[in-house]
mmCIF file of C-alpha atoms and ligand atoms in Angstrom:
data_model
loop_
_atom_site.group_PDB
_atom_site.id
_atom_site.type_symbol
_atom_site.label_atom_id
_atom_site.label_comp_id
_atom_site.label_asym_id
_atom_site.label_seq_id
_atom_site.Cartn_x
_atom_site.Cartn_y
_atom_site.Cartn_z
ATOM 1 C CA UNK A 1 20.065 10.593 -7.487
ATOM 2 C CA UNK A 2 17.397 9.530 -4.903
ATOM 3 C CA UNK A 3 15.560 6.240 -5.047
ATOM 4 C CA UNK A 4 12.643 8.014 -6.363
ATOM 5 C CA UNK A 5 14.047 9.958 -9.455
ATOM 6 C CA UNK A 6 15.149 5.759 -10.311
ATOM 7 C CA UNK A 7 13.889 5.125 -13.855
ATOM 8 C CA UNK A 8 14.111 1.790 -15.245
ATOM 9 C CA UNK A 9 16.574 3.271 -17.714
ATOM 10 C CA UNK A 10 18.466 4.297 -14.909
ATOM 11 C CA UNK A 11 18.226 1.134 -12.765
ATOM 12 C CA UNK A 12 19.309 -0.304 -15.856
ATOM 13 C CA UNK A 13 22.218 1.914 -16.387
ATOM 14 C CA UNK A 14 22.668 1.094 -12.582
ATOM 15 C CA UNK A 15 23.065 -2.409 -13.286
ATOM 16 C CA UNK A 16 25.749 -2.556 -15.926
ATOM 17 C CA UNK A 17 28.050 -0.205 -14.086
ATOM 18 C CA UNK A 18 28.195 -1.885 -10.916
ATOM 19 C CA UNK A 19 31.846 -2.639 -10.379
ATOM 20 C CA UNK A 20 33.140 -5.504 -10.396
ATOM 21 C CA UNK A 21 29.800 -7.744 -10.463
ATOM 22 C CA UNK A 22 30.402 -10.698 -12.870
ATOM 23 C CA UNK A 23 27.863 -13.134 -14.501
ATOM 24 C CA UNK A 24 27.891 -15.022 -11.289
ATOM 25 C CA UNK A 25 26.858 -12.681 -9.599
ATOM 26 C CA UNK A 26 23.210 -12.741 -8.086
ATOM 27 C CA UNK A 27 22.095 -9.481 -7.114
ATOM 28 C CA UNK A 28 19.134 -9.623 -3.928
ATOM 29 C CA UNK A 29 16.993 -6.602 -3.260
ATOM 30 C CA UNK A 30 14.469 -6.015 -0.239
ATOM 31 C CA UNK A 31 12.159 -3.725 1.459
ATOM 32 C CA UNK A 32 14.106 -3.137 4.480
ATOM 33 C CA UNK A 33 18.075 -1.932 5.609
ATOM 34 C CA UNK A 34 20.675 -3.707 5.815
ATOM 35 C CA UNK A 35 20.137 -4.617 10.072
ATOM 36 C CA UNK A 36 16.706 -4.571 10.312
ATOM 37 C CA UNK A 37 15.094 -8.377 9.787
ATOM 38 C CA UNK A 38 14.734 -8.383 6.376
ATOM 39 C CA UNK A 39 18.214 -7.541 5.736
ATOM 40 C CA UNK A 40 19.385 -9.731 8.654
ATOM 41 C CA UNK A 41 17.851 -12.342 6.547
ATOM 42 C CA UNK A 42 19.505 -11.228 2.944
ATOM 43 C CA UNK A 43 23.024 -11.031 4.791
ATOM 44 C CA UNK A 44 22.748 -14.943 6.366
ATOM 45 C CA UNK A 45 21.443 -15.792 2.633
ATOM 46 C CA UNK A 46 24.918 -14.343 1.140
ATOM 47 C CA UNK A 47 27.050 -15.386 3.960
ATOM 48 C CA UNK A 48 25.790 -19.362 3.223
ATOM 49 C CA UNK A 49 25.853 -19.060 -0.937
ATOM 50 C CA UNK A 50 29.088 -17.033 -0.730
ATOM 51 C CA UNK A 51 30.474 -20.142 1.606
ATOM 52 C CA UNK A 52 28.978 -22.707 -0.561
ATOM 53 C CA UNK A 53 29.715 -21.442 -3.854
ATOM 54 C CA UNK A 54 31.496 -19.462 -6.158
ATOM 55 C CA UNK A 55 28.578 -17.145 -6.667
ATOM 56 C CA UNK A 56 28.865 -13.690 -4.803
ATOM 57 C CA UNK A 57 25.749 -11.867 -3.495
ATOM 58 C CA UNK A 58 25.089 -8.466 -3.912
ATOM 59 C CA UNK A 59 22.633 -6.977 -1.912
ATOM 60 C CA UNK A 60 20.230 -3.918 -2.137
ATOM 61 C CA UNK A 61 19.037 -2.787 1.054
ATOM 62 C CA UNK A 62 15.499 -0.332 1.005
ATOM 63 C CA UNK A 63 15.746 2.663 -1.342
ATOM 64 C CA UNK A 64 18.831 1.621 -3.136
ATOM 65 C CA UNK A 65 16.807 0.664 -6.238
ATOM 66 C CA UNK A 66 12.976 1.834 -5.407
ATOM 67 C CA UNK A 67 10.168 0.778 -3.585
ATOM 68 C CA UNK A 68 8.974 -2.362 -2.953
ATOM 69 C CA UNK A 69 6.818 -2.195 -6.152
ATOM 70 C CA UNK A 70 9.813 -1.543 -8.100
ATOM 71 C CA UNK A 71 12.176 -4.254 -6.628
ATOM 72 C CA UNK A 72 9.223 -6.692 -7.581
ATOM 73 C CA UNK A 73 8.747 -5.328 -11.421
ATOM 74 C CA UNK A 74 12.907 -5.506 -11.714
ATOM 75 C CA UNK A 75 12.742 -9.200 -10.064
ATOM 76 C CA UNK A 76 9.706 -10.248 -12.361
ATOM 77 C CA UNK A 77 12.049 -8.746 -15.231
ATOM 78 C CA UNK A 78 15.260 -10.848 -14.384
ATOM 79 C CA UNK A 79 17.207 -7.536 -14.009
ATOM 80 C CA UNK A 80 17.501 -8.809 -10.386
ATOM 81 C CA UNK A 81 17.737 -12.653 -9.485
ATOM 82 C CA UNK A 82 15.987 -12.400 -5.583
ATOM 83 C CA UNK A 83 13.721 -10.322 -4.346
ATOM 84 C CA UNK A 84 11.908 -9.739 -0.375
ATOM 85 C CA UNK A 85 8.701 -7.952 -0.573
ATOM 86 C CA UNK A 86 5.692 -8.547 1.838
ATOM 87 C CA UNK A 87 2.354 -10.057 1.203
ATOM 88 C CA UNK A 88 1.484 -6.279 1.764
ATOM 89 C CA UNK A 89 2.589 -5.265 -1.610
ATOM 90 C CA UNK A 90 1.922 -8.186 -3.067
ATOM 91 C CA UNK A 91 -1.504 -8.720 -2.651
ATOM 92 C CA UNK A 92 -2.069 -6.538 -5.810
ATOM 93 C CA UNK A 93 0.016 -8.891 -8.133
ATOM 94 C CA UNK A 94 -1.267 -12.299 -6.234
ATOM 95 C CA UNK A 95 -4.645 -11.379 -4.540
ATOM 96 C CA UNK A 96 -4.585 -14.636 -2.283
ATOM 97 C CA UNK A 97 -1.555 -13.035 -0.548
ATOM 98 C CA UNK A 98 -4.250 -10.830 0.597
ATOM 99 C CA UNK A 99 -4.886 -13.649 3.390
ATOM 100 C CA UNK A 100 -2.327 -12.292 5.887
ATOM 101 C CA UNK A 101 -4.466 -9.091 6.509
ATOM 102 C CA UNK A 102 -7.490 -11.212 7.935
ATOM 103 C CA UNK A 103 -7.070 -9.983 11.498
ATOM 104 C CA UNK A 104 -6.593 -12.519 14.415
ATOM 105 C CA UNK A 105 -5.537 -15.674 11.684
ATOM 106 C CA UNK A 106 -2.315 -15.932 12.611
ATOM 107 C CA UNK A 107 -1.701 -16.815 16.284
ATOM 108 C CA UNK A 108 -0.095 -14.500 18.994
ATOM 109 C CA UNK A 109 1.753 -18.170 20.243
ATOM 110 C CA UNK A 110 5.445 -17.758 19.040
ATOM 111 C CA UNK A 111 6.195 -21.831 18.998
ATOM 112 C CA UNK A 112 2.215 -21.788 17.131
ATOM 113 C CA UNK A 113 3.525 -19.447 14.948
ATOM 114 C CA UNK A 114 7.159 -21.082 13.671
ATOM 115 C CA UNK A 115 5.224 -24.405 13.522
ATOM 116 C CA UNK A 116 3.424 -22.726 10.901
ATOM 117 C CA UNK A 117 5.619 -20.584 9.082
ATOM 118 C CA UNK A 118 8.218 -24.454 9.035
ATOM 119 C CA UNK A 119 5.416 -26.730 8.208
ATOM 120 C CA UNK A 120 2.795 -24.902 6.482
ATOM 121 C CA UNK A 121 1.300 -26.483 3.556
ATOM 122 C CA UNK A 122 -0.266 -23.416 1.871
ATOM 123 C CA UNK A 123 3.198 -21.714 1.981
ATOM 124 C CA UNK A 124 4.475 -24.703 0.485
ATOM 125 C CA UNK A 125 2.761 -25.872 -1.590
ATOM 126 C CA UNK A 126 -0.293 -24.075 -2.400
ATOM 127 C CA UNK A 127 1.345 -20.299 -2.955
ATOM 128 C CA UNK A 128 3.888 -21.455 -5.482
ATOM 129 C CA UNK A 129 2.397 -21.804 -8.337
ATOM 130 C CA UNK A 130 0.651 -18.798 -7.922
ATOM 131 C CA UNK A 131 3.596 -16.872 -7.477
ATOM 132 C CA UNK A 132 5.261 -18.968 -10.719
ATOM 133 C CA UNK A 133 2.548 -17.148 -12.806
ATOM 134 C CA UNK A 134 3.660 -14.214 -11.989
ATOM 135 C CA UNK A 135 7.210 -15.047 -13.014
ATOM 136 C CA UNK A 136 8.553 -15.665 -9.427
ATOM 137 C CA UNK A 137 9.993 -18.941 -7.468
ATOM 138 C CA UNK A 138 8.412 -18.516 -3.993
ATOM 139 C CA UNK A 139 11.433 -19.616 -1.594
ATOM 140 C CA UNK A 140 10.368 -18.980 1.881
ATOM 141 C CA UNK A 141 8.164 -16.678 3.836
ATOM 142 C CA UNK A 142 8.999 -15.992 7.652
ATOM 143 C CA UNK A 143 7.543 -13.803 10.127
ATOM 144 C CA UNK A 144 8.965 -10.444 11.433
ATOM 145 C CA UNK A 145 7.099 -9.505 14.313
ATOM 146 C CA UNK A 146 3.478 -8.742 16.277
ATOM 147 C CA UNK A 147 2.522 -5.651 14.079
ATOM 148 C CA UNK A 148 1.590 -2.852 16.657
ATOM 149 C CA UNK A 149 -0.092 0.302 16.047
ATOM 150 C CA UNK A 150 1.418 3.869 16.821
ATOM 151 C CA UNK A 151 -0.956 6.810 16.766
ATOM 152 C CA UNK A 152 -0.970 10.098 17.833
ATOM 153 C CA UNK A 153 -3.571 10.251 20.300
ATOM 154 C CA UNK A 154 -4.316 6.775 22.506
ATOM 155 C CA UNK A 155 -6.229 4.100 20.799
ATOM 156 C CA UNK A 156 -8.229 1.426 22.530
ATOM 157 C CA UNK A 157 -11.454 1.187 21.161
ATOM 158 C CA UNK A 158 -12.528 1.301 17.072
ATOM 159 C CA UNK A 159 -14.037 4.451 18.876
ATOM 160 C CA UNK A 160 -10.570 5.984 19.128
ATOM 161 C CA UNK A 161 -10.001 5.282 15.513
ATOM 162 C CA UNK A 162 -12.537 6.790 14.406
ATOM 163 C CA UNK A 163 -11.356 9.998 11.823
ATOM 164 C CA UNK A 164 -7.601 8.535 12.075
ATOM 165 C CA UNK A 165 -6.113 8.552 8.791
ATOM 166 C CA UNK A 166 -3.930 5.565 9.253
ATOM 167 C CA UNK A 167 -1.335 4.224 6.982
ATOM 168 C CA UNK A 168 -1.246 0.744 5.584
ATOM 169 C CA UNK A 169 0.660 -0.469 2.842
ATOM 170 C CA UNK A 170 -1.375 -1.116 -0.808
ATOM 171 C CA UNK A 171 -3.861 -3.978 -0.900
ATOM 172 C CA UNK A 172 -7.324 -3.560 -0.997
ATOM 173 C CA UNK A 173 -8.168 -6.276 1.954
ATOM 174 C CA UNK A 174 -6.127 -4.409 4.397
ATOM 175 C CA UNK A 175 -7.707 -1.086 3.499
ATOM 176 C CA UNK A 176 -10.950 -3.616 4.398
ATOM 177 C CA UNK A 177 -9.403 -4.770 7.352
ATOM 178 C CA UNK A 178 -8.565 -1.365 8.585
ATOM 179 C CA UNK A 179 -12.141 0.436 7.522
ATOM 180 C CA UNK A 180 -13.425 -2.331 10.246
ATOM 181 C CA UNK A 181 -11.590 -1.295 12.982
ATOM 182 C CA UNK A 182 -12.985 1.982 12.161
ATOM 183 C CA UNK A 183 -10.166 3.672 10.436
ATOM 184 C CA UNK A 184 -9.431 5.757 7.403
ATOM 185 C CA UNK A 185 -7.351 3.129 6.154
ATOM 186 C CA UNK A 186 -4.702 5.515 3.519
ATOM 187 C CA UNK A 187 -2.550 2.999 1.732
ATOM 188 C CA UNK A 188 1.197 4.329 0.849
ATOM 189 C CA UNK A 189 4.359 2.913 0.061
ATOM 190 C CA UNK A 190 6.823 3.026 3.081
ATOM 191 C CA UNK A 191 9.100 5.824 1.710
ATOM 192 C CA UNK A 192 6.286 8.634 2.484
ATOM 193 C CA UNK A 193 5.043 7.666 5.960
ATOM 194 C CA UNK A 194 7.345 9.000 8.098
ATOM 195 C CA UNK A 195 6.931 12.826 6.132
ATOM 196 C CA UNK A 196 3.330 11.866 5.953
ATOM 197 C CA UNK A 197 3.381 11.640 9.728
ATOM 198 C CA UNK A 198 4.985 14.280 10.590
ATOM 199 C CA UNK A 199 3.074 16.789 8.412
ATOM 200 C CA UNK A 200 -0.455 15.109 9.653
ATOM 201 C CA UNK A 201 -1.589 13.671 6.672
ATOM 202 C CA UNK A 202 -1.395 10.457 8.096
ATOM 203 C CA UNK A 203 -2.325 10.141 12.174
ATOM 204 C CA UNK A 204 -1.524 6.309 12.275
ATOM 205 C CA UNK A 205 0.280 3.373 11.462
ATOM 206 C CA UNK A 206 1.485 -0.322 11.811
ATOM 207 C CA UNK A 207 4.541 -2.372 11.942
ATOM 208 C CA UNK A 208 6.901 -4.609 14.093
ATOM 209 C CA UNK A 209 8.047 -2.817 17.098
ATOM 210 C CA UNK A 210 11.879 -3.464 15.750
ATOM 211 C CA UNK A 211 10.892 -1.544 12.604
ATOM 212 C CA UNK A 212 9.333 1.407 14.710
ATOM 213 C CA UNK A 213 12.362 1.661 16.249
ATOM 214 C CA UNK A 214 15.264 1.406 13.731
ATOM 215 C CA UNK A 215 12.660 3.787 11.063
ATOM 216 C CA UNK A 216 12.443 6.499 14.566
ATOM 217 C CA UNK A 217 8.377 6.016 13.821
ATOM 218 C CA UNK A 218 8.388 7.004 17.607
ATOM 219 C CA UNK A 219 9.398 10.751 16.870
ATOM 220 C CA UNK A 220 6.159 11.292 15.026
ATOM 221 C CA UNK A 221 3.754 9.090 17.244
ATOM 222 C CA UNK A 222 2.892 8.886 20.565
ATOM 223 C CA UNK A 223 1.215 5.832 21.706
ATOM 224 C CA UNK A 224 1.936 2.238 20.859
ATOM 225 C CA UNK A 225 -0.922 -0.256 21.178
ATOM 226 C CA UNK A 226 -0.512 -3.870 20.907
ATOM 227 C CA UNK A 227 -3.763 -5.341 20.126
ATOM 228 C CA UNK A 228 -2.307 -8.863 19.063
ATOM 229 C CA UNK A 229 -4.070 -8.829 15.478
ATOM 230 C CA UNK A 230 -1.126 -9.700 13.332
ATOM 231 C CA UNK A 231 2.336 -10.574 12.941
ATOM 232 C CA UNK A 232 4.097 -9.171 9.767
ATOM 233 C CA UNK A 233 4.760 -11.684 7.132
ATOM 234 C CA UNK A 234 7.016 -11.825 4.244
ATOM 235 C CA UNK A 235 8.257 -13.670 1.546
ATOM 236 C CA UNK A 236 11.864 -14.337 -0.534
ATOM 237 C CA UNK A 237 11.336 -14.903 -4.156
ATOM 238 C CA UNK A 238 13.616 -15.435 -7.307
ATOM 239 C CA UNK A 239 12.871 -14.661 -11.003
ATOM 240 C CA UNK A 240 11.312 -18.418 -12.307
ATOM 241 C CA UNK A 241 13.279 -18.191 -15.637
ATOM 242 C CA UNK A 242 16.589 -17.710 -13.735
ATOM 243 C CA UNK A 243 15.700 -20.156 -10.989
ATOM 244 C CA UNK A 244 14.969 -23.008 -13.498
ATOM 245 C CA UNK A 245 17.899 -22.371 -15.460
ATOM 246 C CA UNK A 246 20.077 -22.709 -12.567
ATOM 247 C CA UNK A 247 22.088 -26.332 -12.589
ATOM 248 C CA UNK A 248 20.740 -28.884 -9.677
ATOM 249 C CA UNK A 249 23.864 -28.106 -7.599
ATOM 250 C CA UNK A 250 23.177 -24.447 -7.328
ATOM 251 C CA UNK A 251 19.141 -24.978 -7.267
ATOM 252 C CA UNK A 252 20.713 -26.676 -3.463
ATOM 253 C CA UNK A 253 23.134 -24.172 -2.675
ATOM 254 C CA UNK A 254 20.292 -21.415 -2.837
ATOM 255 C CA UNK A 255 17.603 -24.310 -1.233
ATOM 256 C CA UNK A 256 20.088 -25.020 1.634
ATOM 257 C CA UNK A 257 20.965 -20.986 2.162
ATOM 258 C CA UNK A 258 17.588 -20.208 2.656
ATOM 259 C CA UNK A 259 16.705 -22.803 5.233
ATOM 260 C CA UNK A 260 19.751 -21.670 7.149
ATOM 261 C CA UNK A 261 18.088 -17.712 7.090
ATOM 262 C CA UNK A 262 14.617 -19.018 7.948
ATOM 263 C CA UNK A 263 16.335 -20.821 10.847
ATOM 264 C CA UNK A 264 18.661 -17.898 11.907
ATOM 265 C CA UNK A 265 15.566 -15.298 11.644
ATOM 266 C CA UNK A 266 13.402 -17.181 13.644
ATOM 267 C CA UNK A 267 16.091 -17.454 16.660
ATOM 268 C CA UNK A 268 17.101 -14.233 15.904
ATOM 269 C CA UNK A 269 13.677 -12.525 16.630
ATOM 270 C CA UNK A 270 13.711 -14.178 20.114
ATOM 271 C CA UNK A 271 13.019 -11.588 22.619
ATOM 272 C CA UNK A 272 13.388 -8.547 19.450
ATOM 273 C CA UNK A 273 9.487 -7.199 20.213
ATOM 274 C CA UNK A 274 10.333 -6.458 23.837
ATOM 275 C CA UNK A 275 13.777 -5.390 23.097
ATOM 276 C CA UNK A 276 12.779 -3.207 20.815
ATOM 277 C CA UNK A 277 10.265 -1.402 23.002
ATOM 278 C CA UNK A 278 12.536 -1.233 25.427
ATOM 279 C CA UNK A 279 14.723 0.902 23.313
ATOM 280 C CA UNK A 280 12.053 3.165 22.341
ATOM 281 C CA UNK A 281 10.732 4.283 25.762
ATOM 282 C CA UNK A 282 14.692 5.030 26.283
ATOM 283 C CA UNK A 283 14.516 6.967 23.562
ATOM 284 C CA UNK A 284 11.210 8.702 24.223
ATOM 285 C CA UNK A 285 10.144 8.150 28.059
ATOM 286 C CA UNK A 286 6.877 9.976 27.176
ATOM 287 C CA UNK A 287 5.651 7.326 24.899
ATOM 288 C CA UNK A 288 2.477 4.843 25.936
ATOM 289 C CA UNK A 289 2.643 1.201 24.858
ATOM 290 C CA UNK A 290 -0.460 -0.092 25.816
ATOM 291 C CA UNK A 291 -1.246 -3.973 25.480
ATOM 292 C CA UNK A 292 -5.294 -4.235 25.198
ATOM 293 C CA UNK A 293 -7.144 -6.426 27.537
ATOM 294 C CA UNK A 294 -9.295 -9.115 25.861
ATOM 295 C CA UNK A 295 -12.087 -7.330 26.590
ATOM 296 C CA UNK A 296 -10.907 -4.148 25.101
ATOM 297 C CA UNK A 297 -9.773 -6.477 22.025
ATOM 298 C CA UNK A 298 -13.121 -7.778 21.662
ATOM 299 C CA UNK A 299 -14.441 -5.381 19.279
ATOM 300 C CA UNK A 300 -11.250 -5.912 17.054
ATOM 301 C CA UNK A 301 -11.889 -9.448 16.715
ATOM 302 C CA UNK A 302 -15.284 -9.270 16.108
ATOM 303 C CA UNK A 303 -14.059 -7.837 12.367
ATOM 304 C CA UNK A 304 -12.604 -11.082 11.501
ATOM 305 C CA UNK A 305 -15.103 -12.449 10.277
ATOM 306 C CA UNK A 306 -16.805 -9.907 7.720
ATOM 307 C CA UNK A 307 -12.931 -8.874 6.402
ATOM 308 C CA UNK A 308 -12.776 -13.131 6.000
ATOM 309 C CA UNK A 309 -15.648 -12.518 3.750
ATOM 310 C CA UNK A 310 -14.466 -10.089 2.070
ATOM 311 C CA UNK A 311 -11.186 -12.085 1.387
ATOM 312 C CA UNK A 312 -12.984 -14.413 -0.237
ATOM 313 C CA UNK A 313 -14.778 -12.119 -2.495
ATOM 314 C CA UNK A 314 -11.466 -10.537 -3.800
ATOM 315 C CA UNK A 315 -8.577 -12.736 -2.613
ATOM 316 C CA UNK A 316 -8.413 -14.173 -6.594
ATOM 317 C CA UNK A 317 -9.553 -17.957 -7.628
ATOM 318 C CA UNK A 318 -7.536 -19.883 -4.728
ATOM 319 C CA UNK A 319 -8.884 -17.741 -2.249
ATOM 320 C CA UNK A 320 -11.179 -20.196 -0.744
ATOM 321 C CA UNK A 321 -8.697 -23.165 -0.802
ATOM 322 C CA UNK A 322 -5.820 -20.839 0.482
ATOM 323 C CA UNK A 323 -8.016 -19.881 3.542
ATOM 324 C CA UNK A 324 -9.403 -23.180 4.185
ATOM 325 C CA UNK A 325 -5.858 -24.563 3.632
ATOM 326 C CA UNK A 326 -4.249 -21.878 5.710
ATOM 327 C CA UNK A 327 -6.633 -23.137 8.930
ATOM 328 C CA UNK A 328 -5.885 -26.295 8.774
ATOM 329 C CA UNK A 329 -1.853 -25.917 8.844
ATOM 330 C CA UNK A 330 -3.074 -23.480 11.679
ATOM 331 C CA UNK A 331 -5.131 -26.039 13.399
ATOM 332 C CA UNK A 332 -2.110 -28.246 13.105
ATOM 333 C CA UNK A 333 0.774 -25.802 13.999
ATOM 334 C CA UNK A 334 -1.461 -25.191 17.583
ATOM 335 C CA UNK A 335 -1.716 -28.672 18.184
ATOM 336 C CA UNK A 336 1.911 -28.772 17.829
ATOM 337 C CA UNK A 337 3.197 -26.503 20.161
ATOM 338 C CA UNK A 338 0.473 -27.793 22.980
HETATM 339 O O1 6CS B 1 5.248 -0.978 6.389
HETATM 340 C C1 6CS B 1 6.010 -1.173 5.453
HETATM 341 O O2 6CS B 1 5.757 -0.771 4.329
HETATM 342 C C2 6CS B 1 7.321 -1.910 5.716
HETATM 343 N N1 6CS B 1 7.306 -2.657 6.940
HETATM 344 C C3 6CS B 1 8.199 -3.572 7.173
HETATM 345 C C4 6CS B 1 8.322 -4.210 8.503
HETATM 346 N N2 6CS B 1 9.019 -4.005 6.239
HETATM 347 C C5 6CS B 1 9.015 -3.517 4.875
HETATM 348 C C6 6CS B 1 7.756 -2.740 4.545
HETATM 349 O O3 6CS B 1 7.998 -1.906 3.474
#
């Protein structure tokens, strides 16, 4: 059985015959394998309950139970206690998740960057309660990476994108953002971009260069651009009915486990974006990776502000005080690392 013939009867079914689980076990799906960051993340997170607790961790890497729409449904239902899925799915569910794909918010900086993603007020406090109607406990969210693009033929203009079916995952502001850089923005779940690429369907795509490398997107593109518009965001979550259930010691022991990931990821992405393109032109020597000039970026940037706009015509009810909200913490995470 393949993660996509996965029924809920059959995740179900899944569920009960897992051997040797108990009741204390907490079972901890995401959207990525086991050594790629999300699942660098998930294994710190079991390594610090498991050594704080008598609760054991079970983990379920990418494709083990579905896509990252599914793991989300089975965390909303309580069949699983944690879930990792990406403001890029989620922006469906919670449409002021939607914020992440305003191009050029987040800054290139690395120490602006952490300062935000350790301090931020929207994450922490303004998010939560939308997630919590939705049936979730926000925990964390945490950077993975500068998102780059890899095409088939060289990109650095909107010019060059012009015709390019290019993949992004499934919320409508991306789709927005991507129509302004003069895509054809074609929103998929992960598990059918790589055949989508390689049968032409698709001619483009974006992710963190560790995540082109360990998926071998480089075998069905040739050109990396970085055009410094993003960095991939994501978030932890557990189901809200188990979380508040849990006794005040073991609402700490999962507390206390996730600031130890968030701190481990962050060091542990230190150096991973050059690393990781590194590896790839090893692998593929004919491969570009072209960093855009500020001049060439120009035209990029210049989107911001109409897919900002359009943000806050669908990003949901909060959408104004997330953004405004968002900039500050911004304002404040630059002045920190100055
Ligand atoms: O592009 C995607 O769909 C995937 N990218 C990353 C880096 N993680 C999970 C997500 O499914």
């Amino acid at each position: 059985m393949t993660y996509k013939t996965l029924t809920a009867a059959s995740v179900a079914a899944l569920m009960l015959g897992t051997a040797g689980a108990s009741a204390d076990t907490w079972r901890y799906a995401f959207e990525e394998q086991l050594e790629e960051v999300q699942g660098i993340f998930a294994q710190k997170f079991k390594e610090e309950v498991e050594a704080n607790s008598d609760h054991e961790v079970q983990l379920f890497p990418f494709g083990t139970l579905g896509e990252s729409a599914d793991i989300m449904e089975q965390a909303q239902s309580g069949l699983i206690q944690f879930v990792d899925q990406s403001p890029g799915f989620t922006g469906a569910l919670i449409p002021e998740a939607q914020v992440f794909f305003v191009p050029y918010l987040l800054p290139e900086n690395q120490d602006a960057l952490f300062s935000f993603f350790r301090n931020s007020k929207t994450i922490k406090e303004l998010f939560p309660p939308l997630y919590a109607e939705q049936g979730l406990e926000l925990l964390t969210m945490f950077p993975e990476g500068e998102v780059v693009m890899t095409t088939q033929e060289p990109v650095t203009s909107p010019e060059d994108l012009n015709e390019v079916k290019f993949r992004v995952m499934t919320n409508p502001l991306i789709v927005e953002s991507y129509q302004a850089f003069g895509a054809t923005p074609t929103p998929l779940p992960w598990g059918e971009v790589y055949g989508a690429m390689q049968t032409g369907i698709i001619q483009g795509q974006e992710n963190p260069a560790f995540f082109v490398e360990s998926t071998n997107m480089y075998e069905v593109t040739d050109h990396i651009t970085r055009l410094g518009h993003n960095n991939f965001t994501t978030a932890v979550m557990a189901n809200l009915d188990f979380y508040e259930g849990l006794p005040d010691e073991d609402k700490q022991v999962v507390q206390d486990a996730i600031q130890a990931s968030f701190d481990y990821i962050l060091e542990y992405q230190d150096g991973l974006t050059e690393q990781s393109l590194a590896n790839i032109m090893e692998a593929k020597p004919s491969m570009t990776i072209t960093e855009l000039t500020e001049e060439q970026r120009a035209p990029f940037r210049a989107t911001a502000e109409s897919v900002e706009a359009e943000f806050l015509e669908i990003g949901g009810d909060q959408a104004q005080a997330i953004l405004d909200q968002m900039k500050a913490d911004l304002e404040a995470a630059s002045e920190a690392a100055n």
